[in-house]
CSV table of C-alpha atoms in Angstrom, one decimal:
chain,number,residue,atom,x,y,z
A,11,UNK,CA,-23.0,35.1,-19.5
A,12,UNK,CA,-25.0,33.6,-22.3
A,13,UNK,CA,-24.6,29.9,-23.2
A,14,UNK,CA,-22.9,30.8,-26.5
A,15,UNK,CA,-20.0,32.6,-25.0
A,16,UNK,CA,-16.7,31.0,-24.4
A,17,UNK,CA,-14.8,30.9,-21.2
A,18,UNK,CA,-13.1,34.3,-20.6
A,19,UNK,CA,-9.6,34.6,-21.9
A,20,UNK,CA,-7.4,37.4,-23.1
A,21,UNK,CA,-8.3,37.5,-26.8
A,22,UNK,CA,-4.7,38.2,-27.7
A,23,UNK,CA,-3.9,34.6,-26.6
A,24,UNK,CA,-6.4,33.0,-28.9
A,25,UNK,CA,-5.2,31.7,-32.3
A,26,UNK,CA,-8.6,30.2,-33.2
A,27,UNK,CA,-12.1,31.0,-31.9
A,28,UNK,CA,-15.2,29.1,-33.0
A,29,UNK,CA,-18.5,30.7,-32.0
A,30,UNK,CA,-21.9,29.2,-32.3
A,31,UNK,CA,-20.9,26.8,-35.0
A,32,UNK,CA,-23.9,25.0,-36.7
A,33,UNK,CA,-23.5,22.5,-39.5
A,34,UNK,CA,-26.5,21.1,-41.4
A,35,UNK,CA,-26.6,18.6,-44.2
A,36,UNK,CA,-29.4,18.8,-46.8
A,37,UNK,CA,-30.3,15.6,-48.7
A,38,UNK,CA,-33.0,15.0,-51.3
A,39,UNK,CA,-35.6,14.1,-48.7
A,40,UNK,CA,-34.3,15.4,-45.4
A,41,UNK,CA,-32.3,18.1,-43.5
A,42,UNK,CA,-30.4,17.2,-40.4
A,43,UNK,CA,-28.0,19.0,-38.0
A,44,UNK,CA,-24.6,17.4,-37.3
A,45,UNK,CA,-23.2,20.2,-35.1
A,46,UNK,CA,-25.3,22.6,-33.0
A,47,UNK,CA,-24.0,25.8,-31.3
A,48,UNK,CA,-20.4,24.7,-30.7
A,49,UNK,CA,-17.9,27.1,-29.1
A,50,UNK,CA,-14.2,26.4,-29.0
A,51,UNK,CA,-11.2,28.6,-28.1
A,52,UNK,CA,-7.7,27.4,-29.0
A,53,UNK,CA,-4.9,29.3,-27.2
A,54,UNK,CA,-1.4,29.9,-28.5
A,55,UNK,CA,1.1,27.0,-27.9
A,56,UNK,CA,-1.6,24.9,-26.2
A,57,UNK,CA,-3.4,21.6,-26.9
A,58,UNK,CA,-7.2,21.6,-26.8
A,59,UNK,CA,-8.7,18.1,-26.5
A,60,UNK,CA,-12.0,17.3,-28.3
A,61,UNK,CA,-13.5,14.0,-27.2
A,62,UNK,CA,-16.7,12.0,-27.6
A,63,UNK,CA,-17.9,8.8,-29.2
A,64,UNK,CA,-18.0,8.2,-32.9
A,65,UNK,CA,-20.9,10.2,-34.5
A,66,UNK,CA,-20.7,13.1,-31.9
A,67,UNK,CA,-19.6,15.7,-34.5
A,68,UNK,CA,-15.9,16.0,-33.7
A,69,UNK,CA,-14.6,15.5,-37.2
A,70,UNK,CA,-17.4,17.6,-38.8
A,71,UNK,CA,-16.3,20.4,-36.5
A,72,UNK,CA,-12.6,20.1,-37.6
A,73,UNK,CA,-13.5,19.9,-41.3
A,74,UNK,CA,-15.8,23.0,-40.9
A,75,UNK,CA,-12.8,25.0,-39.6
A,76,UNK,CA,-11.0,24.5,-42.9
A,77,UNK,CA,-14.2,24.5,-44.9
A,78,UNK,CA,-13.5,21.1,-46.2
A,79,UNK,CA,-17.1,20.0,-46.2
A,80,UNK,CA,-18.8,20.1,-49.7
A,81,UNK,CA,-21.4,22.9,-49.8
A,82,UNK,CA,-24.0,21.9,-50.7
A,83,UNK,CA,-25.1,19.5,-49.2
A,84,UNK,CA,-23.3,21.0,-46.1
A,85,UNK,CA,-24.4,24.3,-44.7
A,86,UNK,CA,-22.0,26.0,-42.2
A,87,UNK,CA,-23.2,28.8,-40.0
A,88,UNK,CA,-21.6,30.8,-37.1
A,89,UNK,CA,-18.1,32.4,-36.9
A,90,UNK,CA,-14.6,30.9,-37.1
A,91,UNK,CA,-12.0,33.6,-36.3
A,92,UNK,CA,-8.3,33.2,-37.0
A,93,UNK,CA,-6.4,36.4,-36.1
A,94,UNK,CA,-8.6,39.1,-37.6
A,95,UNK,CA,-10.1,36.8,-40.3
A,96,UNK,CA,-13.5,35.1,-40.3
A,97,UNK,CA,-12.7,31.8,-42.1
A,98,UNK,CA,-16.4,31.3,-43.0
A,99,UNK,CA,-16.6,34.5,-45.0
A,100,UNK,CA,-13.2,34.4,-46.8
A,101,UNK,CA,-13.2,33.8,-50.6
A,102,UNK,CA,-12.2,30.3,-51.5
A,103,UNK,CA,-8.9,31.5,-53.1
A,104,UNK,CA,-7.8,32.9,-49.7
A,105,UNK,CA,-8.9,29.8,-47.9
A,106,UNK,CA,-6.6,27.7,-50.2
A,107,UNK,CA,-3.7,29.9,-49.0
A,108,UNK,CA,-4.6,29.2,-45.3
A,109,UNK,CA,-5.0,25.4,-45.7
A,110,UNK,CA,-1.6,23.8,-45.2
A,111,UNK,CA,0.0,27.1,-44.4
A,112,UNK,CA,-1.2,28.8,-41.2
A,113,UNK,CA,-3.7,25.9,-40.4
A,114,UNK,CA,-2.9,22.3,-41.2
A,115,UNK,CA,-4.8,19.0,-40.6
A,116,UNK,CA,-3.8,15.4,-39.9
A,117,UNK,CA,-6.6,13.1,-41.1
A,118,UNK,CA,-7.7,9.9,-39.5
A,119,UNK,CA,-6.5,7.5,-42.2
A,120,UNK,CA,-3.3,8.4,-44.0
A,121,UNK,CA,-3.7,5.8,-46.7
A,122,UNK,CA,-6.9,7.5,-48.0
A,123,UNK,CA,-5.3,11.0,-47.6
A,124,UNK,CA,-2.0,10.4,-49.4
A,125,UNK,CA,-1.8,10.2,-53.1
A,126,UNK,CA,-1.1,6.5,-53.9
A,127,UNK,CA,0.6,7.2,-57.3
A,128,UNK,CA,3.0,10.0,-56.1
A,129,UNK,CA,6.2,9.5,-54.0
A,130,UNK,CA,5.7,10.9,-50.4
A,131,UNK,CA,8.6,13.3,-50.7
A,132,UNK,CA,7.0,14.9,-53.8
A,133,UNK,CA,3.7,15.3,-52.0
A,134,UNK,CA,5.4,17.2,-49.1
A,135,UNK,CA,7.4,19.2,-51.6
A,136,UNK,CA,4.3,20.3,-53.5
A,137,UNK,CA,2.8,21.8,-50.3
A,138,UNK,CA,6.0,23.8,-49.7
A,139,UNK,CA,6.1,25.0,-53.3
A,140,UNK,CA,2.4,26.1,-53.2
A,141,UNK,CA,2.8,28.1,-50.0
A,142,UNK,CA,6.4,29.2,-50.0
A,143,UNK,CA,7.1,29.6,-53.7
A,144,UNK,CA,10.5,28.0,-53.6
A,145,UNK,CA,12.2,26.0,-56.3
A,146,UNK,CA,11.6,22.3,-56.8
A,147,UNK,CA,15.1,21.5,-55.6
A,148,UNK,CA,14.8,23.5,-52.4
A,149,UNK,CA,11.3,22.1,-51.7
A,150,UNK,CA,12.6,18.5,-52.1
A,151,UNK,CA,15.5,19.2,-49.8
A,152,UNK,CA,13.1,20.6,-47.2
A,153,UNK,CA,10.8,17.6,-47.6
A,154,UNK,CA,13.6,15.2,-46.9
A,155,UNK,CA,14.5,17.4,-43.8
A,156,UNK,CA,10.9,17.1,-42.6
A,157,UNK,CA,10.9,13.3,-43.0
A,158,UNK,CA,14.1,13.3,-40.9
A,159,UNK,CA,12.4,15.6,-38.3
A,160,UNK,CA,9.6,13.1,-37.8
A,161,UNK,CA,12.2,10.4,-37.3
A,162,UNK,CA,11.7,8.4,-40.5
A,163,UNK,CA,14.9,6.4,-41.1
A,164,UNK,CA,16.9,6.9,-44.3
A,165,UNK,CA,14.7,9.9,-45.2
A,166,UNK,CA,16.3,10.7,-48.6
A,167,UNK,CA,15.5,7.1,-49.7
A,168,UNK,CA,12.0,7.0,-48.1
A,169,UNK,CA,11.1,10.3,-49.8
A,170,UNK,CA,11.2,8.5,-53.2
A,171,UNK,CA,8.8,5.7,-52.0
A,172,UNK,CA,5.1,5.4,-52.5
A,173,UNK,CA,2.6,5.3,-49.6
A,174,UNK,CA,1.8,1.6,-50.0
A,175,UNK,CA,5.4,0.7,-49.4
A,176,UNK,CA,5.2,2.1,-45.9
A,177,UNK,CA,3.7,0.9,-42.6
A,178,UNK,CA,0.8,2.6,-41.0
A,179,UNK,CA,3.1,4.4,-38.5
A,180,UNK,CA,5.4,5.6,-41.3
A,181,UNK,CA,2.4,6.9,-43.3
A,182,UNK,CA,1.2,8.8,-40.3
A,183,UNK,CA,4.6,10.3,-39.8
A,184,UNK,CA,4.5,11.4,-43.5
A,185,UNK,CA,1.2,13.1,-42.8
A,186,UNK,CA,2.6,14.9,-39.8
A,187,UNK,CA,5.6,16.0,-41.9
A,188,UNK,CA,3.3,17.3,-44.6
A,189,UNK,CA,1.1,19.1,-42.1
A,190,UNK,CA,4.1,20.8,-40.4
A,191,UNK,CA,6.1,21.5,-43.6
A,192,UNK,CA,5.1,25.2,-43.6
A,193,UNK,CA,5.3,25.5,-39.8
A,194,UNK,CA,1.6,26.2,-39.2
A,195,UNK,CA,0.2,28.2,-36.2
A,196,UNK,CA,-2.6,25.6,-35.8
A,197,UNK,CA,-2.7,21.9,-36.3
A,198,UNK,CA,-6.0,20.0,-36.4
A,199,UNK,CA,-5.2,16.4,-35.5
A,200,UNK,CA,-8.2,14.1,-36.2
A,201,UNK,CA,-7.7,10.8,-34.5
A,202,UNK,CA,-4.0,10.8,-35.4
A,203,UNK,CA,-3.2,7.4,-33.9
A,204,UNK,CA,-6.2,5.5,-35.2
A,205,UNK,CA,-5.4,1.9,-36.2
A,206,UNK,CA,-1.8,2.1,-34.9
A,207,UNK,CA,-0.6,-0.3,-32.2
A,208,UNK,CA,0.0,1.1,-28.7
A,209,UNK,CA,3.8,1.4,-29.1
A,210,UNK,CA,3.5,3.4,-32.3
A,211,UNK,CA,0.7,5.5,-30.8
A,212,UNK,CA,3.0,6.5,-28.0
A,213,UNK,CA,5.8,7.4,-30.4
A,214,UNK,CA,3.5,9.5,-32.6
A,215,UNK,CA,2.2,11.5,-29.6
A,216,UNK,CA,5.7,12.1,-28.2
A,217,UNK,CA,6.6,13.3,-31.7
A,218,UNK,CA,3.7,15.7,-31.8
A,219,UNK,CA,4.6,17.1,-28.3
A,220,UNK,CA,8.2,17.6,-29.4
A,221,UNK,CA,7.2,19.3,-32.6
A,222,UNK,CA,4.7,21.5,-30.7
A,223,UNK,CA,7.6,22.7,-28.5
A,224,UNK,CA,9.9,23.4,-31.5
A,225,UNK,CA,7.3,25.1,-33.8
A,226,UNK,CA,5.1,26.6,-31.0
A,227,UNK,CA,2.1,25.1,-32.8
A,228,UNK,CA,-1.3,25.2,-31.2
A,229,UNK,CA,-3.1,21.8,-31.5
A,230,UNK,CA,-6.8,20.8,-31.6
A,231,UNK,CA,-6.5,17.1,-30.8
A,232,UNK,CA,-9.6,15.1,-31.6
A,233,UNK,CA,-10.0,11.6,-30.1
A,234,UNK,CA,-12.4,9.2,-28.5
A,235,UNK,CA,-9.4,8.0,-26.3
A,236,UNK,CA,-9.8,9.8,-23.0
A,237,UNK,CA,-6.5,8.3,-21.7
A,238,UNK,CA,-4.7,9.8,-24.6
A,239,UNK,CA,-6.4,13.2,-24.2
A,240,UNK,CA,-5.5,13.2,-20.4
A,241,UNK,CA,-1.8,12.9,-21.3
A,242,UNK,CA,-1.8,15.6,-23.9
A,243,UNK,CA,-4.4,18.4,-23.5
A,244,UNK,CA,-4.4,21.3,-21.2
A,245,UNK,CA,-8.1,21.9,-21.7
A,246,UNK,CA,-10.8,19.4,-22.8
A,247,UNK,CA,-14.1,19.8,-24.6
A,248,UNK,CA,-16.6,16.9,-24.5
A,249,UNK,CA,-19.1,16.6,-27.3
A,250,UNK,CA,-22.3,14.5,-27.5
A,251,UNK,CA,-24.8,14.3,-30.4
A,252,UNK,CA,-23.4,17.4,-32.0
A,253,UNK,CA,-23.3,19.6,-28.9
A,254,UNK,CA,-20.6,20.6,-26.3
A,255,UNK,CA,-21.8,19.1,-23.0
A,256,UNK,CA,-18.8,19.9,-20.9
A,257,UNK,CA,-15.5,21.9,-21.0
A,258,UNK,CA,-12.8,22.2,-18.3
A,259,UNK,CA,-9.1,22.2,-17.7
A,260,UNK,CA,-7.7,18.7,-18.4
A,261,UNK,CA,-6.8,17.7,-14.9
A,262,UNK,CA,-10.0,19.1,-13.4
A,263,UNK,CA,-12.2,17.3,-15.9
A,264,UNK,CA,-10.6,13.9,-15.1
A,265,UNK,CA,-10.6,14.4,-11.4
A,266,UNK,CA,-14.1,15.9,-11.0
A,267,UNK,CA,-16.3,15.5,-14.1
A,268,UNK,CA,-19.7,17.1,-13.8
A,269,UNK,CA,-21.8,15.8,-16.8
A,270,UNK,CA,-23.1,12.3,-16.5
A,271,UNK,CA,-21.8,11.6,-20.1
A,272,UNK,CA,-18.3,12.6,-19.1
A,273,UNK,CA,-18.6,10.5,-16.0
A,274,UNK,CA,-19.7,7.5,-18.1
A,275,UNK,CA,-16.8,7.9,-20.5
A,276,UNK,CA,-14.3,8.0,-17.6
A,277,UNK,CA,-15.8,5.1,-15.8
A,278,UNK,CA,-15.6,3.0,-19.0
A,279,UNK,CA,-11.8,3.3,-19.0
A,280,UNK,CA,-10.0,0.1,-17.9
A,281,UNK,CA,-8.0,0.5,-14.7
A,282,UNK,CA,-4.8,-1.6,-14.2
A,283,UNK,CA,-5.2,-3.7,-11.0
A,284,UNK,CA,-8.9,-3.1,-10.7
A,285,UNK,CA,-10.7,-5.8,-8.8
A,286,UNK,CA,-14.3,-6.8,-9.6
A,287,UNK,CA,-16.5,-8.0,-6.7
A,288,UNK,CA,-18.4,-10.4,-9.0
A,289,UNK,CA,-15.3,-12.2,-10.0
A,290,UNK,CA,-16.1,-11.5,-13.6
A,291,UNK,CA,-13.8,-8.9,-15.3
A,292,UNK,CA,-16.4,-6.7,-17.0
A,293,UNK,CA,-15.8,-3.1,-18.0
A,294,UNK,CA,-18.4,-0.4,-17.2
A,295,UNK,CA,-20.3,0.9,-20.2
A,296,UNK,CA,-22.8,3.6,-21.1
A,297,UNK,CA,-26.1,1.9,-22.1
A,298,UNK,CA,-27.5,2.6,-25.5
A,299,UNK,CA,-25.8,4.4,-28.5
A,300,UNK,CA,-25.4,7.9,-29.7
A,301,UNK,CA,-28.7,9.0,-31.3
A,302,UNK,CA,-29.1,9.3,-35.1
A,303,UNK,CA,-28.8,12.9,-36.2
A,304,UNK,CA,-32.1,12.3,-38.0
A,305,UNK,CA,-33.8,11.3,-34.7
A,306,UNK,CA,-32.5,13.6,-31.9
A,307,UNK,CA,-34.5,13.1,-28.7
A,308,UNK,CA,-36.5,15.9,-27.1
A,309,UNK,CA,-35.0,17.7,-24.1
A,310,UNK,CA,-31.5,16.7,-23.1
A,311,UNK,CA,-29.9,14.7,-25.9
A,312,UNK,CA,-28.3,12.3,-23.4
A,313,UNK,CA,-31.3,11.6,-21.3
A,314,UNK,CA,-32.2,8.2,-22.9
A,315,UNK,CA,-28.9,6.9,-21.7
A,316,UNK,CA,-28.6,8.8,-18.4
A,317,UNK,CA,-29.2,7.1,-15.1
A,318,UNK,CA,-29.8,10.5,-13.4
A,319,UNK,CA,-32.4,11.7,-15.9
A,320,UNK,CA,-35.3,13.7,-14.4
A,321,UNK,CA,-38.7,14.7,-16.0
A,322,UNK,CA,-37.3,18.1,-17.0
A,323,UNK,CA,-34.5,16.3,-18.9
A,324,UNK,CA,-37.0,14.7,-21.2
A,325,UNK,CA,-38.9,17.9,-21.8
A,326,UNK,CA,-36.5,20.8,-22.0
A,327,UNK,CA,-33.0,21.1,-23.5
A,328,UNK,CA,-30.5,22.4,-21.0
A,329,UNK,CA,-28.3,25.4,-21.9
A,330,UNK,CA,-24.5,25.4,-21.6
A,331,UNK,CA,-23.8,27.2,-18.4
A,332,UNK,CA,-20.7,28.2,-16.6
A,333,UNK,CA,-20.1,27.1,-13.0
A,334,UNK,CA,-18.3,29.2,-10.4
A,335,UNK,CA,-15.0,27.5,-11.0
A,336,UNK,CA,-15.0,28.1,-14.7
A,337,UNK,CA,-16.3,24.7,-16.0
A,338,UNK,CA,-18.9,24.8,-18.7
A,339,UNK,CA,-21.6,22.1,-18.5
A,340,UNK,CA,-24.9,21.4,-20.3
A,341,UNK,CA,-27.0,19.5,-17.6
A,342,UNK,CA,-30.1,20.2,-15.6
A,343,UNK,CA,-28.3,19.0,-12.5
A,344,UNK,CA,-26.2,22.1,-12.6
A,345,UNK,CA,-28.7,24.7,-13.8
């Protein structure tokens, strides 16, 4: 099997298949690659977790699926299949029908995604009118029903309010209501609980799980929070410096990670009741930072931060291979 192939699945189960995705950005004086050779398969009624530190290419991958990156300067290559459609070759008019209808997205910061001068109910209603062609009255009624579905109190009154009158948790619920208004097959959730307190985070994730069960929606959940991903995702993809470095079933990845980067992320998680021999309560950390996309190291992209780096790691880039138990990993230790 070549390194660009995804794990074997019945293709009838797939609602989204990303193959060899490559995203470049062209500036006046430079060209750099943000995403390199990424493969993803999202299965019907499942949650696929996409994790990694900030700057690893997670959000760029999601925005590429819906072609929300401005081109130019962005250049998107590869194939993104939804049903029988290749989303990268569709005319823009057809993509506008897909966005918000069969594929929706929840963005990181609802305050910058919602229109500040339009009541939230009207914003949801406009999505319904665009994709369902119903009357304004019917769309408004459905918008209020969606706000009620995402557990916003007094939804008929809240629908008339502007985003700045709502808390962060309320705004995020509005974004979820808008994303699910047309009952999409696929939901791209990009850090849906960023900047929310822990209690509200838990409420939002329980809400997403309940709505997934009701609407049978497949979810691509993007996060840097491994604890959150472990609770939600049936399969997890780990990204580093624009590449997939590991993919496995959720439980297997957390119990037996193979890539040193995945191990580093997991060891950085705080553990309740953990005792430290030095007497100082200090969390583990991965030394260094994610490399700049303009200055990607030779060989394995993780080798400057890896305690297990060998000479070959500094000289040759490893391919993404599949192990005997179905895990995909990009590391010379497993070649």
